[in-house]
Coordinates of C-alpha atoms in Angstrom, one line a residue:
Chain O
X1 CA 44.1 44.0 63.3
X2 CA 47.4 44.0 61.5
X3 CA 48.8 47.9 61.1
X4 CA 51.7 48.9 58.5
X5 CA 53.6 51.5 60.1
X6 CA 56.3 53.3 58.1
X7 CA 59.2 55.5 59.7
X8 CA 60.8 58.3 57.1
X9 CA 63.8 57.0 55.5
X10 CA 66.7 58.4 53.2
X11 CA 65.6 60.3 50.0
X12 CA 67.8 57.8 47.1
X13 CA 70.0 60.0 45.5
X14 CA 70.3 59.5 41.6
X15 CA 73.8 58.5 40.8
X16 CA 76.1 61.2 39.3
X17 CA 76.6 58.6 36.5
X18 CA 73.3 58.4 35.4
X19 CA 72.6 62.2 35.8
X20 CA 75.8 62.4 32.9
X21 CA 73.4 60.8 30.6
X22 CA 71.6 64.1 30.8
X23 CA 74.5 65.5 29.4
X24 CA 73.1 65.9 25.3
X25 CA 70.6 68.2 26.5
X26 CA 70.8 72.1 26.8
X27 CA 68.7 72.6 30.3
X28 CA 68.5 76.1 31.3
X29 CA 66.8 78.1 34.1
X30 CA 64.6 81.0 34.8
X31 CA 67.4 84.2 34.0
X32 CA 69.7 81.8 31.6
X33 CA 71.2 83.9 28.3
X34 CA 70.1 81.0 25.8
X35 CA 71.7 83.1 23.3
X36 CA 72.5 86.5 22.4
X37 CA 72.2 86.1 18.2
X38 CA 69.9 88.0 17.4
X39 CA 69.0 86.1 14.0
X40 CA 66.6 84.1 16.4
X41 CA 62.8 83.9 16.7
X42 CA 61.8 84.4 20.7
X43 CA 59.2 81.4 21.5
X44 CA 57.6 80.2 24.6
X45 CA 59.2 80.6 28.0
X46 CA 61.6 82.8 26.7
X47 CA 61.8 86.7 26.8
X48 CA 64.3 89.2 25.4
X49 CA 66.6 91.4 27.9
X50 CA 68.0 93.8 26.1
X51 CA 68.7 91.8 22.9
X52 CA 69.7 88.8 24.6
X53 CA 67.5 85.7 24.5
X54 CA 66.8 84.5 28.0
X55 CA 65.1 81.8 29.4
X56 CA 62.0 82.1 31.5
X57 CA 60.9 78.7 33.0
X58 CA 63.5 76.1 34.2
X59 CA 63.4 73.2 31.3
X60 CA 64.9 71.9 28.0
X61 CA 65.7 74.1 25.2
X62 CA 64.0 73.2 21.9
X63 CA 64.8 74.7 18.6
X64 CA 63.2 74.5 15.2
X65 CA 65.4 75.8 12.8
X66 CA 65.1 79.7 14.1
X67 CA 62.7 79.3 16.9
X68 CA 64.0 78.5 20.3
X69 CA 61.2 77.9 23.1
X70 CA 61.9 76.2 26.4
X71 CA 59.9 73.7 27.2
X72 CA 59.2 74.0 31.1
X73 CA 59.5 70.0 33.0
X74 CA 55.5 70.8 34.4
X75 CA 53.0 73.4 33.7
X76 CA 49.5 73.7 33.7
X77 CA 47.9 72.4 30.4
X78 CA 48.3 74.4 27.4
X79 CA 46.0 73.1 25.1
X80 CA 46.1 72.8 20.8
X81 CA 43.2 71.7 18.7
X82 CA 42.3 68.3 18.8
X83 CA 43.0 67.3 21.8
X84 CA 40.9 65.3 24.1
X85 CA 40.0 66.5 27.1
X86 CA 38.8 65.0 30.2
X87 CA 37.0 68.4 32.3
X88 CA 34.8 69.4 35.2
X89 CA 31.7 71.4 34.7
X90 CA 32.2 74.4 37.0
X91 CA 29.2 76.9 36.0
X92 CA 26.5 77.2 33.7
X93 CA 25.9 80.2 31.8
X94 CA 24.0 81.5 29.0
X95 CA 24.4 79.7 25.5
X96 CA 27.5 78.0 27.3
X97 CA 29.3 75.9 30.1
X98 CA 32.5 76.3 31.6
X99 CA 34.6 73.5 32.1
X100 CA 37.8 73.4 34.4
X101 CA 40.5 71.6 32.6
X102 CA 43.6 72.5 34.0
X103 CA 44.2 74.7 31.5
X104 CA 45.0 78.6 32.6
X105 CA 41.4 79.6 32.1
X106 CA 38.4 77.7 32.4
X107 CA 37.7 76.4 28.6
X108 CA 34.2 77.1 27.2
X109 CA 31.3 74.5 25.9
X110 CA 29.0 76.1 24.0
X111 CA 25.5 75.0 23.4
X112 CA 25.7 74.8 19.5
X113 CA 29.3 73.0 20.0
X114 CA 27.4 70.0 21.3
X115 CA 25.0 67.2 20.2
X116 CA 21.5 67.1 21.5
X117 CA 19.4 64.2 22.2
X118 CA 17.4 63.9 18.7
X119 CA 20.5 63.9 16.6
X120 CA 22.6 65.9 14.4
X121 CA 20.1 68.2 12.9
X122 CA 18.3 69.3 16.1
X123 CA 17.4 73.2 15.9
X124 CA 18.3 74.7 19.2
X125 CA 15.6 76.6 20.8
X126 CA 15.3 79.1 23.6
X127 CA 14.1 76.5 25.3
X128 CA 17.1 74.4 25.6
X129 CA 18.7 77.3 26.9
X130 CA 16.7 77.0 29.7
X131 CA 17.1 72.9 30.1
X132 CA 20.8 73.5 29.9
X133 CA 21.2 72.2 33.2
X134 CA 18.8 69.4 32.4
X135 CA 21.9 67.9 29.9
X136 CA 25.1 68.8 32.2
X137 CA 25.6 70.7 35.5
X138 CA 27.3 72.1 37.9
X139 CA 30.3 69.0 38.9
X140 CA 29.4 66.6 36.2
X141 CA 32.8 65.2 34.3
X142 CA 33.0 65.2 30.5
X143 CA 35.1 64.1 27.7
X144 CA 35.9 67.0 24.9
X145 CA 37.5 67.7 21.7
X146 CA 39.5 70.9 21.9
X147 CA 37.9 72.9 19.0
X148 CA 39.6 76.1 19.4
X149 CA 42.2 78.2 21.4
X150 CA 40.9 81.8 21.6
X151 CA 43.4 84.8 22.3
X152 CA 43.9 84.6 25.3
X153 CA 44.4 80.9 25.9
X154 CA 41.0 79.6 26.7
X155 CA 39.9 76.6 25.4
X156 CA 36.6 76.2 23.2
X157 CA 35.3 72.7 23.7
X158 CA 33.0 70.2 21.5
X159 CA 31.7 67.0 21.8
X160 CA 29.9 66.6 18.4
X161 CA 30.9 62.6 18.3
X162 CA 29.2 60.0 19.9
X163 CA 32.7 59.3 21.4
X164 CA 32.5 62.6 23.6
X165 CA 30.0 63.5 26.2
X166 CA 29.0 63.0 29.9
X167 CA 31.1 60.8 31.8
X168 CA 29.1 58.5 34.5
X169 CA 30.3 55.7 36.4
X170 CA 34.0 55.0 36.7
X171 CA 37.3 57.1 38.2
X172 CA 39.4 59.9 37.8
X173 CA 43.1 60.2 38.3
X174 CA 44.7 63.6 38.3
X175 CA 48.3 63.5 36.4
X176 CA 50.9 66.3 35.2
X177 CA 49.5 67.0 31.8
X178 CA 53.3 66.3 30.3
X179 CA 53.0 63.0 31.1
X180 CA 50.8 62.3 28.7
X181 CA 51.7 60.5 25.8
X182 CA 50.3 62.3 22.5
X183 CA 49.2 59.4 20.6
X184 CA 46.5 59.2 17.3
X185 CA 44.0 57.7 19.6
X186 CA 43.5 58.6 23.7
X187 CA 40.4 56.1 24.2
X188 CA 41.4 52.6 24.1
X189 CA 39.2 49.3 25.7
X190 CA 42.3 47.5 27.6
X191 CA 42.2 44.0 27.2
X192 CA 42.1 43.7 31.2
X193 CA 38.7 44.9 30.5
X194 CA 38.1 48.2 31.5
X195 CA 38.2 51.2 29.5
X196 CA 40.5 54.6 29.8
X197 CA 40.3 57.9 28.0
X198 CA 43.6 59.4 28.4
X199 CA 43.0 63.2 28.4
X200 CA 45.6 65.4 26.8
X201 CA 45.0 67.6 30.3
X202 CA 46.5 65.2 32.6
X203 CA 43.1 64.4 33.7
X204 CA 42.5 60.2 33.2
X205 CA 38.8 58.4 32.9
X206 CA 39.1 54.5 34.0
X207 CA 35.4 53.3 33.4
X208 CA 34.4 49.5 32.6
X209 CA 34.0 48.7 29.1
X210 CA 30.6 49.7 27.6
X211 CA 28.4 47.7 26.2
X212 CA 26.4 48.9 22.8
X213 CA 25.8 52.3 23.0
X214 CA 22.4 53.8 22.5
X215 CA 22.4 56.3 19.5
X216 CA 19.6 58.4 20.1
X217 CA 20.9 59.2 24.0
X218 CA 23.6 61.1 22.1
X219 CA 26.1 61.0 24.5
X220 CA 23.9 62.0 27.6
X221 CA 23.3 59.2 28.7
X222 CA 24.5 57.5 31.9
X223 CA 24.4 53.8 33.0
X224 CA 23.2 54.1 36.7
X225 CA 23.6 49.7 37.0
X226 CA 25.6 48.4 39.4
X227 CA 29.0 47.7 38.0
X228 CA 30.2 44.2 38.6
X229 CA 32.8 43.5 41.6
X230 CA 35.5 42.3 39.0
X231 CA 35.0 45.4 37.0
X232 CA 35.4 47.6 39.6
X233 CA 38.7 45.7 41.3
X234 CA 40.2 46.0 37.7
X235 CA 39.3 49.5 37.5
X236 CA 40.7 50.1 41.3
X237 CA 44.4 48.1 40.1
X238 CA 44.5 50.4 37.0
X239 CA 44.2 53.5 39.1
X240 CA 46.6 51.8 41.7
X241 CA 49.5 51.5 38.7
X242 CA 48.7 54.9 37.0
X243 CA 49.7 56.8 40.3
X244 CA 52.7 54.4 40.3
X245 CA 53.6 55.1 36.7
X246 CA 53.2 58.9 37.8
X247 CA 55.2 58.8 40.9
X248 CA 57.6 57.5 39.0
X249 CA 57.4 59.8 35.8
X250 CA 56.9 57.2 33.3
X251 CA 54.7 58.4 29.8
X252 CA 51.5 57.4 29.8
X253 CA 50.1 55.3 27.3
X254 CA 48.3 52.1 26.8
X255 CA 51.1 49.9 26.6
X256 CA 52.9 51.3 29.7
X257 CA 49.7 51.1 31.7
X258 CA 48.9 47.7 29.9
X259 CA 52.6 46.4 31.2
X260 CA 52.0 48.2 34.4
X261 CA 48.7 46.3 35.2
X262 CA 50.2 43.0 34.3
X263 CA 53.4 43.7 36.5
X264 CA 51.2 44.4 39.1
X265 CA 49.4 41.0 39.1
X266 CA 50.9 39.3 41.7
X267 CA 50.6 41.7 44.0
X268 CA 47.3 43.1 46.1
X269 CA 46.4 46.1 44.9
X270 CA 46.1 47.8 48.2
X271 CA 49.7 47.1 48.0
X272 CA 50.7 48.2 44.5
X273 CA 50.9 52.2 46.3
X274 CA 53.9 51.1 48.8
X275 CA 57.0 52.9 47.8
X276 CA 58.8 49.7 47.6
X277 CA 56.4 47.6 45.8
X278 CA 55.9 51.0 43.4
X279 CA 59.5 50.7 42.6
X280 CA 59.9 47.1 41.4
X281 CA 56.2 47.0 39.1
X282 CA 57.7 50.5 37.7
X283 CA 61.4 48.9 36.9
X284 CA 59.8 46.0 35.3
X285 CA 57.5 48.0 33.4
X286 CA 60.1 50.3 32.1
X287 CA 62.1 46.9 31.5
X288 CA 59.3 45.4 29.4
X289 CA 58.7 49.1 27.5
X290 CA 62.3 49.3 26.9
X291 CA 62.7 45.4 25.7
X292 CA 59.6 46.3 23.2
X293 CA 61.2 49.5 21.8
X294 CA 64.5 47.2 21.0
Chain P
X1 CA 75.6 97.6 75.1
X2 CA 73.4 95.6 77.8
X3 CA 72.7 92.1 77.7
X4 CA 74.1 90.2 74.8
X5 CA 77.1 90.6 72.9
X6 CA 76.3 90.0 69.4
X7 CA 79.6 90.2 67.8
X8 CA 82.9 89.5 69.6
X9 CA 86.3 90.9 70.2
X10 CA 87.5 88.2 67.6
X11 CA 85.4 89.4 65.4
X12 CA 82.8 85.8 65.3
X13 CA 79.0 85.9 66.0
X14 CA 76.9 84.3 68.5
X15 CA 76.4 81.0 66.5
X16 CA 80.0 81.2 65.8
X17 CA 79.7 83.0 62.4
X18 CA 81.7 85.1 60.8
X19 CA 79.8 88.6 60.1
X20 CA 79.3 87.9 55.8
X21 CA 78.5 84.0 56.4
X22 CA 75.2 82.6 55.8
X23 CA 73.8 79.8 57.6
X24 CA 73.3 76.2 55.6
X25 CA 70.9 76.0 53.5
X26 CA 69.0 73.4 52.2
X27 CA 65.8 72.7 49.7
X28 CA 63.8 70.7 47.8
X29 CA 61.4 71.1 44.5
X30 CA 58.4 69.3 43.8
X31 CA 57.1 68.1 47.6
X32 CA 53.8 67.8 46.7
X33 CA 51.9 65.8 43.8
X34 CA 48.7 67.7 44.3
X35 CA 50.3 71.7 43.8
X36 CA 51.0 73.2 40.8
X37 CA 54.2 73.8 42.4
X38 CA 55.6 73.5 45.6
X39 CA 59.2 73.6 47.4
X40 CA 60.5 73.3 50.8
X41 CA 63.7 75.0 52.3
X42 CA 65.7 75.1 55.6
X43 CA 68.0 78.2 56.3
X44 CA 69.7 77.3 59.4
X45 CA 66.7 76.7 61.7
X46 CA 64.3 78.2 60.1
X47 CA 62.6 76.6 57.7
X48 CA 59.5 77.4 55.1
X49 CA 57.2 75.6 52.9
X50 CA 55.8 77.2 49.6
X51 CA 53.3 76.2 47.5
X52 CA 51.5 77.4 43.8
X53 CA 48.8 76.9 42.6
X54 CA 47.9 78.4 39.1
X55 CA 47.8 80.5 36.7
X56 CA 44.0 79.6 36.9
X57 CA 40.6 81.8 36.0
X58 CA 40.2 83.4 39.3
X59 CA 38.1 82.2 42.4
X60 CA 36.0 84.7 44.2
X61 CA 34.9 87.7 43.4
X62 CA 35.2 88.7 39.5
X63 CA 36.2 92.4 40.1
X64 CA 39.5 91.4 40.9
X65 CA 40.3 90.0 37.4
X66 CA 42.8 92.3 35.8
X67 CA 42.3 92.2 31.6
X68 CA 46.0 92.6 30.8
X69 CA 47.8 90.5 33.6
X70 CA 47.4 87.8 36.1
X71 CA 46.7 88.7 39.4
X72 CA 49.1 87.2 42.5
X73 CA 47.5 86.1 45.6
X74 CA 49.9 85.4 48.5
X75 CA 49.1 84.2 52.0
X76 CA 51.7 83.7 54.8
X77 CA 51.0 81.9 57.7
X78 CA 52.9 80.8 60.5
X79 CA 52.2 77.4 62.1
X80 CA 51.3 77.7 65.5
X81 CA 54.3 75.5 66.8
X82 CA 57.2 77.4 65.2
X83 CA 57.7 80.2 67.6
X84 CA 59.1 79.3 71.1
X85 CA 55.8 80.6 72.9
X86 CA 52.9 78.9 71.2
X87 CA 50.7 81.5 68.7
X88 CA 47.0 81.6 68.6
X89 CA 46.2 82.4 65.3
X90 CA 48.3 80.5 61.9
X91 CA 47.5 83.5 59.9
X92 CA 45.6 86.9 59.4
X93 CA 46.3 89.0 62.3
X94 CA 48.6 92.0 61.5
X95 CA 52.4 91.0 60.7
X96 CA 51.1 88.3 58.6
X97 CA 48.8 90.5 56.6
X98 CA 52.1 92.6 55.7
X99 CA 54.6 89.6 55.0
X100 CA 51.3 88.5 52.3
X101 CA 51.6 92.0 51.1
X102 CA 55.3 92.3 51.0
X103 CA 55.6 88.6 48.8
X104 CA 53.0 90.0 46.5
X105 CA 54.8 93.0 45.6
X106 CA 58.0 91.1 45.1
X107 CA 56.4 88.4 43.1
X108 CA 55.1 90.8 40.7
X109 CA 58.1 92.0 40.2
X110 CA 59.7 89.4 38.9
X111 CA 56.8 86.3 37.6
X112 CA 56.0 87.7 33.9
X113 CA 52.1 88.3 35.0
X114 CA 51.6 89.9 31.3
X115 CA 51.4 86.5 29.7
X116 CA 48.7 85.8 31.9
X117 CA 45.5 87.8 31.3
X118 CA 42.4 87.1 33.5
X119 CA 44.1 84.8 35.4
X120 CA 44.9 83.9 39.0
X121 CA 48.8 83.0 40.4
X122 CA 48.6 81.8 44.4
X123 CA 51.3 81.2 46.2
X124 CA 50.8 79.7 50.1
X125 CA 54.0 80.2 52.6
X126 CA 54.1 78.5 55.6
X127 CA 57.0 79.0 58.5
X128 CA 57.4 75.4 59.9
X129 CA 59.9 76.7 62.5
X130 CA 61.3 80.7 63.0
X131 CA 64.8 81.2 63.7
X132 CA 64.4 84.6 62.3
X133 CA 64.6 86.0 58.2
X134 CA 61.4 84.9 57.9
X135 CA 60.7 86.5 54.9
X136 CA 63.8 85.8 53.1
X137 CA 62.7 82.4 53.5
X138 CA 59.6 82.8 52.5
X139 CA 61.0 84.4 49.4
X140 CA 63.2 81.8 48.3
X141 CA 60.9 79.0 48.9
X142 CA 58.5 80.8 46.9
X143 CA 61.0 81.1 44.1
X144 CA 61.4 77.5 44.2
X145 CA 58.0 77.0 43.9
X146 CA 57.4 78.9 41.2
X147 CA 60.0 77.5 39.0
X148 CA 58.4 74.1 40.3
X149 CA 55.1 75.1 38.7
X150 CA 56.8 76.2 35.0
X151 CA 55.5 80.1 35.4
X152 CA 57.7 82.4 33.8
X153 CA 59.9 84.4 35.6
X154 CA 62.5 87.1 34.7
X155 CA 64.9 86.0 36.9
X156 CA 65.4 84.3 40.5
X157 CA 64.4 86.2 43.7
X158 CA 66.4 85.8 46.1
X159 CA 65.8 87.6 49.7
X160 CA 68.5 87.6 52.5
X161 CA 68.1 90.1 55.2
X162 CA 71.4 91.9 57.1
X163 CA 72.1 94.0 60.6
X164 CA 74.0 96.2 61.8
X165 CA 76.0 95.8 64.7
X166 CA 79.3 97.8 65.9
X167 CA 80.3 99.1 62.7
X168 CA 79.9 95.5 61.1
X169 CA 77.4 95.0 58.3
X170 CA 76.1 91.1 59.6
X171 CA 74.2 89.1 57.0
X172 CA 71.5 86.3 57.5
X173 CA 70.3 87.1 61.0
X174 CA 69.5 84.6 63.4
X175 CA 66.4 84.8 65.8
X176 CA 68.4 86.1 68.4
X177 CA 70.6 89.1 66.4
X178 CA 67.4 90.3 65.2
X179 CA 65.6 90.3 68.3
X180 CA 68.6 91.8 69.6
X181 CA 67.9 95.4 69.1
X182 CA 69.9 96.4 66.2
X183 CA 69.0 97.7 63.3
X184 CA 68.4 94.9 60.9
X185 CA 67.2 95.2 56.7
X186 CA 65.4 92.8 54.6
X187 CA 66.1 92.7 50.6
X188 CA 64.8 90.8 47.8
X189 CA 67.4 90.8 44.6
X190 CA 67.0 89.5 41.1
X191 CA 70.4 88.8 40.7
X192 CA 71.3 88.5 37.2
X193 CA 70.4 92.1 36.9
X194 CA 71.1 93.6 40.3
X195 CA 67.6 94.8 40.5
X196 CA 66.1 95.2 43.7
X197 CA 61.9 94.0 43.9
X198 CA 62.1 94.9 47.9
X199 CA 63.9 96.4 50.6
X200 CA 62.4 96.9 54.0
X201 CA 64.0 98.4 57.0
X202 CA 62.1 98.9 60.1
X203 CA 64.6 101.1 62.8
X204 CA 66.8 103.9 62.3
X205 CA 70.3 103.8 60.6
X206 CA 72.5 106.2 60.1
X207 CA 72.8 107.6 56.5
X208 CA 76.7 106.7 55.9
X209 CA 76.2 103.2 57.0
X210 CA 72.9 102.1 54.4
X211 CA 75.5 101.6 51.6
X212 CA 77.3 99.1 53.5
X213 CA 74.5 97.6 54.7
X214 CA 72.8 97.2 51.6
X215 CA 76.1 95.6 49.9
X216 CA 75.9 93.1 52.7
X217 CA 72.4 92.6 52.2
X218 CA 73.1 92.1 48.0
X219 CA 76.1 90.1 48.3
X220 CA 74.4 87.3 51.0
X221 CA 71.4 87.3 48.1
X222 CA 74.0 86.6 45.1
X223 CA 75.2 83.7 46.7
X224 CA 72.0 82.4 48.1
X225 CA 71.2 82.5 44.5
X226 CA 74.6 80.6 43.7
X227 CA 72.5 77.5 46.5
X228 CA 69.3 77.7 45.1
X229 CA 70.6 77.6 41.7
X230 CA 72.5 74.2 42.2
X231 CA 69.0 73.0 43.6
X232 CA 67.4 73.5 40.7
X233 CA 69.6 72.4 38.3
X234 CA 70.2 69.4 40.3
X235 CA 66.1 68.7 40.5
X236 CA 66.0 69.2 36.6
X237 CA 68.3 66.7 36.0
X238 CA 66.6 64.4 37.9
X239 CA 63.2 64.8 36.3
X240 CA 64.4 64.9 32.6
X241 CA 66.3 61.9 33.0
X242 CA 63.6 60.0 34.5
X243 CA 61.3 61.3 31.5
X244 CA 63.3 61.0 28.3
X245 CA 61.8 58.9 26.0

């Protein structure tokens, strides 16, 4: 049997050139005086020493006309309303689930923030209290609207669209939330044909294309059939070029994993996560993104 | 004095160092994809890995949740390969217990834990291989990781620990000055403002030599600082270049 051994090589060093390009923007770290007017508003990762703005977190500074925030290169996911989420259920508790997201603190789903079986204008007895775990439970993955952001950061979760609810068959890949693009829509049916809900939380659903969906399930349903052999190779390439894209800190979005996938083609996809094959789909993709843009 | 002679008539040190030079020092952010944070540092021979992962809702018991700031859970461990006689037990016995405590206390000195309520900061050291200042190289790998992970932070920590050796103040001890039987001092500086988060010293000193030592002790941390600084301004170039839109 054939075996691919690696030995460690050199690190590549970005050229000094390049890093000039970096130039235009005001970087700062933890301790950094941003500035010590004090005719400015103090924002995120940024505290005041004695009347001097200073940063807090290593990243860029942003301003909006008198509010400076720095904005830190990777953080856990700080979450704003309406944005999709892709989450774990980690307990279940009364009147409500939690859901691990990434976020600081584990968000909250509450019973009335979701849609029943039996449609929009169930009444929601005691006694689905009790069958709570009967819908989701402890480990199951779901798909969320961000409906809220309480006081101290937590997350309140709904899924009152069909478009939300429990995930079944398919994969997860775990990403740095900033690497997200925010775009109008984070579910998209790639024309490779398999599906992907991009979640605002750095958490990404690949699952093959549904069919039609059943209305009455509301959401709870899952397909248990066997997923075809094509579907699931397609599915397994996506994943394949989304850790690439990642590795290599490209935004993701549907054209860059759409360019990605189609990169990777002539390659095996066992293949696609050696560093040097990484590097040349990733170029070309970035090529073709950057060709697109003009 | 028996035995060794730490610091010789020309004034140089065993590894041939002069008494207020530091040994090279390297790092790295970002090591790992699957940590919040992580970083990786060599100082001389010794060399550390840190990882962080949070703030998240915290794991274990409930009591521990604190309503007004996060809490920081450290662990220190020491792989089993990086003393010259082979240890039994990674972590948990006694000396590690006390290195987890003393992080902890210096990381809540200087990560803003207020911004944070009712969650949960950990931070993992591991000595690959001890060549002594184990701590202050726990310290600034932790520092590194931190940033790494985008929690807020006052200010850099920086640790560096000194001895005292025939009148000489020495900084950065090696495995074999600190084992030698001198008095020796570990400090952690944040050192934009001079404040100190934690100073440790273990024998006896006398009274009229601290100040010296201490000096040492801050000036080795203010240019450690000056390294660690470059390594992260270096690392957010990188990433912000590779990221721009």
């Amino acid at each position: 049997m054939a075996v691919d051994m690696r030995l460690p090589t050199v690190r590549k060093q970005v050229a000094d050139s390049l890093l000039s390009a970096t130039a235009g923007k005001h970087l700062v770290v933890p301790g950094d005086v941003i500035t010590s007017d004090t005719g400015f508003m103090r924002g995120h990762g940024t505290y005041m020493d004695e009347d001097k703005l200073t940063a807090s977190v290593a990243g860029e500074v942003e301003r909006v006309n008198k509010l400076i925030c720095v904005k830190p290169l990777k953080t856990r996911f700080n979450g704003e309303v309406g944005d999709v989420v892709v989450g774990r259920i980690t307990e279940v508790q009364q009147k409500r689930w939690k859901v691990e997201t990434n976020s600081r603190l584990d968000s909250v789903l509450l019973l009335s923030s979701v849609n029943l079986p039996g449609g929009e204008l169930r009444r929601r007895s005691a006694e689905d209290e009790l069958t709570m775990r009967h819908y989701l439970q402890e480990g199951d993955l779901i798909s969320a609207e961000v409906q809220s952001v309480f006081s101290d950061g937590a997350l309140s979760l709904h899924t009152r669209s069909l478009k939300y609810g429990k995930l079944g068959q398919g994969v997860l890949v775990q990403v740095s939330p900033s690497l997200v693009k925010r775009q109008k829509t984070h579910f998209h049916n790639l024309p490779c044909g398999a599906s992907v809900i991009l979640g605002n939380n750095g958490f990404v659903w690949l699952y093959p294309t549904p069919g039609q969906q059943d209305e009455e399930a509301g959401g709870y349903y899952t397909s248990m059939e066997p997923v075809p052999l094509a579907d699931r190779e397609v599915i397994s390439r996506l994943r394949n070029c989304l850790l690439a894209l990642a590795a290599h800190k490209v935004l993701l979005y549907d054209t860059s994993l759409l360019y990605c996938y189609e990169s990777s083609l002539p390659h095996q996809i066992k293949d696609i996560l050696k560093p040097e094959v990484m590097e040349e789909i990733v170029m070309e993709t970035r090529q073709r993104l950057m060709d697109q843009e003009g | 004095m028996a035995g060794l002679e730490l610091l010789s008539d020309q004034g140089y040190r065993l590894d041939g160092r002069k008494p207020s030079e530091l040994r090279k020092v390297q790092a790295r952010m970002g090591v790992f994809a699957q940590a919040d944070g992580s970083a990786y540092i060599e100082q001389g021979n010794t060399k550390a890995l840190a990882v962080v992962y949070g703030p998240h809702e915290v794991r274990g018991s409930r009591s521990k949740t604190l309503h007004d700031r996060a809490v920081i859970n450290c662990q220190y461990s020491m792989a089993t390969f990086s003393t010259a006689e082979r240890k039994r037990r990674p972590h948990g016995d006694r000396k590690s217990s006390e290195m987890s405590l003393h992080l902890k206390q210096t990381f809540e000195a200087a990560i803003l834990t207020q911004l944070y309520p009712r969650s949960q900061i950990d931070i993992y050291v591991k000595i690959l291989q001890s060549d002594g200042g184990n701590y202050s190289a726990c310290v600034n790998a932790a520092t590194l990781a931190v940033i790494d992970a985008g929690v807020p932070m006052r200010d850099y920590v920086c640790a560096c620990s000194a001895g005292f050796v025939e009148d000489t103040p020495l900084a950065d001890l090696c495995h074999t000055e600190e084992s030698g039987g001198g008095t020796s001092l570990a400090l952690a500086l944040l050192p934009r403002g001079g404040q100190i988060a934690l100073l440790q010293m273990d024998a006896r000193l006398h009274q009229d030599h601290l100040d010296a030592l201490m000096e040492a002790a801050m000036t080795a941390c203010r240019s450690l600082s000056n390294v660690l600084d470059g390594v992260v301004r270096q690392h957010l170039q990188e990433v912000s270049l590779l990221t721009r839109e």
